[in-house]
PDB file of C-alpha atoms in Angstrom:
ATOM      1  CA  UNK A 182      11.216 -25.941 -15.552  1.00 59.00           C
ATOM      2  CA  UNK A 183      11.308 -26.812 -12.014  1.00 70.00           C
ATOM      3  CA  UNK A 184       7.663 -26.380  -9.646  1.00 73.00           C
ATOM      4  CA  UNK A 185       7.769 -23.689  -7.660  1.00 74.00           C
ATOM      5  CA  UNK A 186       9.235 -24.584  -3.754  1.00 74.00           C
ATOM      6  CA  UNK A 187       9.237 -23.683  -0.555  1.00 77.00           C
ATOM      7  CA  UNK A 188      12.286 -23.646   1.622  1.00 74.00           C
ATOM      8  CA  UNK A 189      12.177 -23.042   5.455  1.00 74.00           C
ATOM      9  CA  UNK A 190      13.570 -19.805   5.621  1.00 72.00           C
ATOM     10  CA  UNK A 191      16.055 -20.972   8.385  1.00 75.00           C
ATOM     11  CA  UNK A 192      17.459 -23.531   6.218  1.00 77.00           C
ATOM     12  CA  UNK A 193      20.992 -21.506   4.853  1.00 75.00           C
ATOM     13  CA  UNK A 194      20.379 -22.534   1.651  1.00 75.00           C
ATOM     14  CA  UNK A 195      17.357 -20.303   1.451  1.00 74.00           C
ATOM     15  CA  UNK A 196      17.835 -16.544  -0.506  1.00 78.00           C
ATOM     16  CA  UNK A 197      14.892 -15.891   0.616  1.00 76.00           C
ATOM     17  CA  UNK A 198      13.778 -14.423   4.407  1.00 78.00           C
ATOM     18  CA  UNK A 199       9.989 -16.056   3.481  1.00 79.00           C
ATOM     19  CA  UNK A 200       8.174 -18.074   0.985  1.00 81.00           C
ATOM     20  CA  UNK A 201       7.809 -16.212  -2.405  1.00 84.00           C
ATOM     21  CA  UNK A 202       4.320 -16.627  -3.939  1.00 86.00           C
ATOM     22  CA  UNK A 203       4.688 -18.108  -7.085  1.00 90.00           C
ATOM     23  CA  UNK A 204       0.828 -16.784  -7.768  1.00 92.00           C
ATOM     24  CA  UNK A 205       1.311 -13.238  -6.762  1.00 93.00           C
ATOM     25  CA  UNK A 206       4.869 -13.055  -8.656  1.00 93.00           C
ATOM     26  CA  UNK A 207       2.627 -14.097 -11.870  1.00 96.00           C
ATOM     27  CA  UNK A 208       0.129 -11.576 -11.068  1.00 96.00           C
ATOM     28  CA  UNK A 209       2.215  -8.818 -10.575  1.00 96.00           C
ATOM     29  CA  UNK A 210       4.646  -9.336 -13.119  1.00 97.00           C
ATOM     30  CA  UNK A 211       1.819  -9.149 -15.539  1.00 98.00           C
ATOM     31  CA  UNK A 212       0.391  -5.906 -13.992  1.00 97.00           C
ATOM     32  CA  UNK A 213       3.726  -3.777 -14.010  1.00 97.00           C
ATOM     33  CA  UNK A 214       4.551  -5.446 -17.969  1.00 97.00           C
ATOM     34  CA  UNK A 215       0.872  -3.948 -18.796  1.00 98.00           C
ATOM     35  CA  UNK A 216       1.638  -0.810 -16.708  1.00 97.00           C
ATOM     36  CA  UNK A 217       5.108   0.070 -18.245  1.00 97.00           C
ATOM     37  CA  UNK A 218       4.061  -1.316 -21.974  1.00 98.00           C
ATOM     38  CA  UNK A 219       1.283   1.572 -21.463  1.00 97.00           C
ATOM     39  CA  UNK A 220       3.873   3.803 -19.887  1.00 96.00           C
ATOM     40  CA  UNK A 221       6.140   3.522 -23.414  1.00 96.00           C
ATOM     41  CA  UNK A 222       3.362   3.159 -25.871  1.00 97.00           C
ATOM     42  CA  UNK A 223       1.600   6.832 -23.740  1.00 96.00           C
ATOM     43  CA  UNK A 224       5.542   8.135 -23.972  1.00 95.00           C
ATOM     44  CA  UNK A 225       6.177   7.539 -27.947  1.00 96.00           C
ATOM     45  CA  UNK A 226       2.466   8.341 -28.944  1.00 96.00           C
ATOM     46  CA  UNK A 227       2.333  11.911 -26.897  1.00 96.00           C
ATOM     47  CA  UNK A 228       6.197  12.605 -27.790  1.00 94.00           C
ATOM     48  CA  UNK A 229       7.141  12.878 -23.931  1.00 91.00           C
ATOM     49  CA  UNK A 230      10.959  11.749 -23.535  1.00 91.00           C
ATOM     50  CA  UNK A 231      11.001  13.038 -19.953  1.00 89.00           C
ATOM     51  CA  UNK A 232       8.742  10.170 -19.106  1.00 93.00           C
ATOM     52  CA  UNK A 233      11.580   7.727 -20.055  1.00 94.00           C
ATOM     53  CA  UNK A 234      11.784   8.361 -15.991  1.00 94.00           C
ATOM     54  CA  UNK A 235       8.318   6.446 -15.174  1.00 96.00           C
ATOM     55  CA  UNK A 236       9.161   3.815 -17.573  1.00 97.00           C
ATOM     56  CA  UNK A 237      11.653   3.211 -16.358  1.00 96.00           C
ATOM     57  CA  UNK A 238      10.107   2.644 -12.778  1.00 96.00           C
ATOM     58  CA  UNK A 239       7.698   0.034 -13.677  1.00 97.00           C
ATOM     59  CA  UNK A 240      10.460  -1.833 -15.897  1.00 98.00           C
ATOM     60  CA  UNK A 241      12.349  -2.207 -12.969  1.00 97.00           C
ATOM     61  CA  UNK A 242       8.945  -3.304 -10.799  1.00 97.00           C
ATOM     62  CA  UNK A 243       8.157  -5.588 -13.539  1.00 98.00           C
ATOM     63  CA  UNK A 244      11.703  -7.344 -13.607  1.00 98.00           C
ATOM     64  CA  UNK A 245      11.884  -7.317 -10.232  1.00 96.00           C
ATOM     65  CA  UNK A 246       8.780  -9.082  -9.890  1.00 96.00           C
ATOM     66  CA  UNK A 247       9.518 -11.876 -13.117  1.00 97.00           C
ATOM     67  CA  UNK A 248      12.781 -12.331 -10.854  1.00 95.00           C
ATOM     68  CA  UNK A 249      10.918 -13.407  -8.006  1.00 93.00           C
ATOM     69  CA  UNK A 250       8.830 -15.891 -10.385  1.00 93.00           C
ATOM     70  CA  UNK A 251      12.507 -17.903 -10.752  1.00 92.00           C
ATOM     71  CA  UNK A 252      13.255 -17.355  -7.320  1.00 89.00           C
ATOM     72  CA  UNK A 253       9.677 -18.338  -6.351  1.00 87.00           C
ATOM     73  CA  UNK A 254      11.075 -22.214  -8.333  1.00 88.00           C
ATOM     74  CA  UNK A 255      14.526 -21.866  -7.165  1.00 86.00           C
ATOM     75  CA  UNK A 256      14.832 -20.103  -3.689  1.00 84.00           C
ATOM     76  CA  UNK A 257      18.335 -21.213  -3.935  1.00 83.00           C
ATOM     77  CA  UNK A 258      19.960 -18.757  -6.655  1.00 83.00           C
ATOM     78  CA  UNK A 259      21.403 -15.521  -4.803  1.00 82.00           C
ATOM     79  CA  UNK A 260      21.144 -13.761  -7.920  1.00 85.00           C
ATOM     80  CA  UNK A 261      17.415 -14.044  -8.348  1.00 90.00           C
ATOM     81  CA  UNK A 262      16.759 -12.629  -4.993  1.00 87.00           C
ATOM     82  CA  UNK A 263      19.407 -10.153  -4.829  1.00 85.00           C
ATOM     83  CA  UNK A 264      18.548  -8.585  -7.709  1.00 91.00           C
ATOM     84  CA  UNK A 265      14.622  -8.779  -7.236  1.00 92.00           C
ATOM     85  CA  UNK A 266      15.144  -7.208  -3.781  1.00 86.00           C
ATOM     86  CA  UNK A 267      17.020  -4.559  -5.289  1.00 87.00           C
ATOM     87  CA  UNK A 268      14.711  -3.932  -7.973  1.00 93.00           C
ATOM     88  CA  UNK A 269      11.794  -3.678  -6.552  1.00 92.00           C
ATOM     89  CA  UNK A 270      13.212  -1.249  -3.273  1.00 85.00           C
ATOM     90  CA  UNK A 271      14.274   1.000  -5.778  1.00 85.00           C
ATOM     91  CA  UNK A 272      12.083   1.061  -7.874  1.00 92.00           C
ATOM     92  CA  UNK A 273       9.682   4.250  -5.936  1.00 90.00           C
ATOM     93  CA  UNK A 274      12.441   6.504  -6.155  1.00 86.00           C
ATOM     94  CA  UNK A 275      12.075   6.662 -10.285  1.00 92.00           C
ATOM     95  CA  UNK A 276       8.374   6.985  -9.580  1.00 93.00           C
ATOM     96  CA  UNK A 277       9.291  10.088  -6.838  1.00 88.00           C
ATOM     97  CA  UNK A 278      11.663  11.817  -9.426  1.00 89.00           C
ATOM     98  CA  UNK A 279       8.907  12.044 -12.356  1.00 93.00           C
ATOM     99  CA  UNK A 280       6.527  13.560 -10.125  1.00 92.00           C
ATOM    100  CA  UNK A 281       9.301  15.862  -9.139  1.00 90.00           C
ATOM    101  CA  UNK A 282       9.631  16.692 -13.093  1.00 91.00           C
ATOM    102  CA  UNK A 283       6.013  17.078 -13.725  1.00 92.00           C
ATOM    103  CA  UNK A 284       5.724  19.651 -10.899  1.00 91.00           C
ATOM    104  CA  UNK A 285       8.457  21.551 -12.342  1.00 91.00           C
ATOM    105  CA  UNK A 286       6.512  21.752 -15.450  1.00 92.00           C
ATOM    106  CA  UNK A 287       3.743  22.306 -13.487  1.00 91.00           C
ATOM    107  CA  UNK A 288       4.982  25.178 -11.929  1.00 91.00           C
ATOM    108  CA  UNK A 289       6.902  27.201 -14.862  1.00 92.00           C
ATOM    109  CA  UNK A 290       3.382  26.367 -17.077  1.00 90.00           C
ATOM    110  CA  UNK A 291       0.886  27.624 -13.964  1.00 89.00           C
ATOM    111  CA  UNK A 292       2.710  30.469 -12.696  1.00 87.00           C
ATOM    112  CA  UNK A 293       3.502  33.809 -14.018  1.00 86.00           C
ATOM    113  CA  UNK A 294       6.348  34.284 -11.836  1.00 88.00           C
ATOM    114  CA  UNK A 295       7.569  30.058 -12.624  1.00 90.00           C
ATOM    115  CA  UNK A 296       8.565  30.043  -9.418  1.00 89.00           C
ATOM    116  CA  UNK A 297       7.354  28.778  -5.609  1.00 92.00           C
ATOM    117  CA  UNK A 298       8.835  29.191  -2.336  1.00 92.00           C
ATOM    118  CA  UNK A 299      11.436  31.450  -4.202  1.00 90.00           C
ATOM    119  CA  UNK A 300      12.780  28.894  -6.418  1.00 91.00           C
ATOM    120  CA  UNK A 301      12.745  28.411 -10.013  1.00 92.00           C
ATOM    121  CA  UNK A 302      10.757  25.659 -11.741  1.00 90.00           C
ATOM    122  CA  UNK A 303      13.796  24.273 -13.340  1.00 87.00           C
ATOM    123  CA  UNK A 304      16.251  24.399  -9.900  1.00 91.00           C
ATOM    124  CA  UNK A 305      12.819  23.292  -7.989  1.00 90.00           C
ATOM    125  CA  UNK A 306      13.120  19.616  -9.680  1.00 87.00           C
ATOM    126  CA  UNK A 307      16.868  19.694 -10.145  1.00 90.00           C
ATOM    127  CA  UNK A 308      17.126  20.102  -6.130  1.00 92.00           C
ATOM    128  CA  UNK A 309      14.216  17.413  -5.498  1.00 89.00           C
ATOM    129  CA  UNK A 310      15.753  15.265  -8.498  1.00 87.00           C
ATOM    130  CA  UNK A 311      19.166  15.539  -6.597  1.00 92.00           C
ATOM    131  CA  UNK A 312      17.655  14.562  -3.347  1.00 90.00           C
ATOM    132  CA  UNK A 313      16.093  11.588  -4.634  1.00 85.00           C
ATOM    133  CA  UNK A 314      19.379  10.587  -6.475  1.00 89.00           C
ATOM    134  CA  UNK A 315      21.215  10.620  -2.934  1.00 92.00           C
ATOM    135  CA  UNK A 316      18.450   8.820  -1.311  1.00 88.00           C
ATOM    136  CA  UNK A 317      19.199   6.244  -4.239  1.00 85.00           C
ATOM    137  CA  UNK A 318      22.642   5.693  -3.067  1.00 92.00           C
ATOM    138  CA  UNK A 319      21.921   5.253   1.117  1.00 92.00           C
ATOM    139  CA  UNK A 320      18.560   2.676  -0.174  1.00 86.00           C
ATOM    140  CA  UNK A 321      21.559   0.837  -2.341  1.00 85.00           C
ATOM    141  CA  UNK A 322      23.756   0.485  -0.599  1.00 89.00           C
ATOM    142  CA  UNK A 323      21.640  -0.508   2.321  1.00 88.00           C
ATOM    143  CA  UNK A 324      19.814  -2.423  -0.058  1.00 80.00           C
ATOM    144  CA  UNK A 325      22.725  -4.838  -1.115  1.00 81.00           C
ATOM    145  CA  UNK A 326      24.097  -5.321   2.583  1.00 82.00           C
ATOM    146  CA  UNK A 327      20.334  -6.730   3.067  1.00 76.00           C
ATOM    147  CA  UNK A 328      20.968  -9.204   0.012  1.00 67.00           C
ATOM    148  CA  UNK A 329      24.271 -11.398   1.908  1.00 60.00           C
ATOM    149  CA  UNK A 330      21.927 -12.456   5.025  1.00 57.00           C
ATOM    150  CA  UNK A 331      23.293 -15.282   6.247  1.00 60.00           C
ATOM    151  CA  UNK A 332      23.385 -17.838   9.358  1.00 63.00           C
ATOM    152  CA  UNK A 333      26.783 -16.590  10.962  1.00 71.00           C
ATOM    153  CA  UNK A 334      27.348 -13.818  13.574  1.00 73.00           C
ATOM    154  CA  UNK A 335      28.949 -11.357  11.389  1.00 78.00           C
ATOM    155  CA  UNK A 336      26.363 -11.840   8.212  1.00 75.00           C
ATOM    156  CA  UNK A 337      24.179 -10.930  11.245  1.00 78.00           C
ATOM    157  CA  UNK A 338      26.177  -7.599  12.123  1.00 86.00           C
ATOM    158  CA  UNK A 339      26.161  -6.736   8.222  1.00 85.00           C
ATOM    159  CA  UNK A 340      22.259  -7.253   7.476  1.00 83.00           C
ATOM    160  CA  UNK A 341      21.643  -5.350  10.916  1.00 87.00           C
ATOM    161  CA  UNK A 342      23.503  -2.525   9.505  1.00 90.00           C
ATOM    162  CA  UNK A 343      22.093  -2.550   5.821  1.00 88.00           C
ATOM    163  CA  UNK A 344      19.257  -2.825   7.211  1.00 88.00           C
ATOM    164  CA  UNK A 345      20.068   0.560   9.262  1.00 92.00           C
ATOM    165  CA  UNK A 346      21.635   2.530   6.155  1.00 93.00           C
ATOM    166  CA  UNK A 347      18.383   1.142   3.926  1.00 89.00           C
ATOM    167  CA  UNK A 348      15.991   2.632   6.815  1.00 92.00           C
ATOM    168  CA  UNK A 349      17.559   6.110   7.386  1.00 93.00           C
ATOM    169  CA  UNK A 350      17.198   6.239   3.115  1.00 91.00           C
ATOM    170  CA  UNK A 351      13.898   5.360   3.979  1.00 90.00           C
ATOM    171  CA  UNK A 352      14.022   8.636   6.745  1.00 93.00           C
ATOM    172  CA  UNK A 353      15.453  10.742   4.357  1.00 92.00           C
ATOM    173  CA  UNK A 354      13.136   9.890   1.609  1.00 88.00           C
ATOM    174  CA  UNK A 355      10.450  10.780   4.014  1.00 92.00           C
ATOM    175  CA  UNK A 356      11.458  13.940   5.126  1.00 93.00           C
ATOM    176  CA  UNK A 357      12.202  15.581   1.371  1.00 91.00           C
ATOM    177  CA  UNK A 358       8.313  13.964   0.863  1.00 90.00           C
ATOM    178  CA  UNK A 359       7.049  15.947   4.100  1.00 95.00           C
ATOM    179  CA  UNK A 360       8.895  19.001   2.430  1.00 94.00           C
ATOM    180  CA  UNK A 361       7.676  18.243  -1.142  1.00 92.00           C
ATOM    181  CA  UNK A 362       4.065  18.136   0.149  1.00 94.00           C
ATOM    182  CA  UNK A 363       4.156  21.323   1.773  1.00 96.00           C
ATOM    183  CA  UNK A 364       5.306  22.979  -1.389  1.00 94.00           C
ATOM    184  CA  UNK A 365       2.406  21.328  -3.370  1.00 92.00           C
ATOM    185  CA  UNK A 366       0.358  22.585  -0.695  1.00 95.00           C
ATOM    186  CA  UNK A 367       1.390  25.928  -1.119  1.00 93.00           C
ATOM    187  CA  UNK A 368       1.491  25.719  -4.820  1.00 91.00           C
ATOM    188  CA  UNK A 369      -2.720  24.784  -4.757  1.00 91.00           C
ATOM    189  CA  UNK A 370      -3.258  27.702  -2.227  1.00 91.00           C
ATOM    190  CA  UNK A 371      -1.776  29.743  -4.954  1.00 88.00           C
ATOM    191  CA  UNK A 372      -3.350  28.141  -7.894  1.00 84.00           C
ATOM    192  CA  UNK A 373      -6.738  28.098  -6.303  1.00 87.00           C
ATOM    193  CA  UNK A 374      -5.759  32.076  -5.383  1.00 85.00           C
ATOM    194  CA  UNK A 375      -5.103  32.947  -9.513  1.00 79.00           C
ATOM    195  CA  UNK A 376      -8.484  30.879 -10.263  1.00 75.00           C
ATOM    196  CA  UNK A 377      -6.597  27.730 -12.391  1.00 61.00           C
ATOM    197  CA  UNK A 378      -7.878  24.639 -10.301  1.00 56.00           C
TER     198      UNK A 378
END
């Protein structure tokens, strides 16, 4: 297998906008496979399928990061660093939508009335779940205009505007957090009000 190299990120055989670390690839490749063998083995043993949702974040993180090993040797496969990039941007949106499921559960198991703000425990992560799924699509799509950077003018135009779409998923992501936290908020008043802490 090749050494790990270093192109100039100017030179347009580069997939890469910078120098992946071959080290730090290793390192965190071996972090998320620990994290999401844990995540599984935690899953099976306490008979949890919902959490095939968390698994399936740090699977992504870990391939994403074991991608970046081979790009880290050969900076000039496309598919390496496509997918990598991909993988690892997306990634925090599986994380988002199992903490959106647990505070469902959270919610219909805490209070009598199983719902906050008005809404129901189960529509409460349906409607967050939903908003993260749509936030999915704008960081995608934005995501994979990011991926065709090239030297040209228009490859220019078309990373400027992933890069756009990527950032107002990024907005939007942001917002339904603000929105999310002031629920939780809410939710602690009124668990801290019923005397569950």
């Amino acid at each position: 297998m090749a050494a790990p190299e270093c192109l100039d990120p100017r030179n347009p055989d580069s997939q890469w906008p910078y120098c992946p670390s071959y080290a730090s690839a290793i390192a965190f490749t071996t972090l998320f496979g620990a994290v999401t063998l844990a995540h599984y083995i935690q899953a099976f043993l306490f008979r949890k399928p919902f959490c095939w949702v968390v698994c399936m974040a740090s699977t992504w993180e870990a391939i994403g990061f074991a991608l970046r090993i081979m790009g880290a040797r050969d900076p000039r496969a496309e598919s390496f660093a496509t997918v990598s990039q991909i993988l690892i941007l997306l990634a925090p949106l599986w994380v988002n939508a199992f903490v959106y499921m647990v505070v469902g559960r959270i919610v219909y198991f805490w209070l009598p009335e199983k719902r906050i703000w008005g809404i129901k425990a189960t529509s409460l992560t349906r409607w967050f779940v939903w908003f993260d799924v749509m936030v999915f699509l704008i960081q995608a799509a934005g995501g994979l205009m990011l991926t065709g950077a090239g030297e040209n003018d228009e490859d220019r135009k078309v990373t400027k505007i992933g890069l756009n779409i990527y950032m107002t998923g990024i907005g939007v992501q942001q917002g339904v957090l603000v929105i999310f936290i002031a629920l939780m908020i809410s939710f602690h008043v009124r668990a801290l009000r019923e005397g569950k802490s």
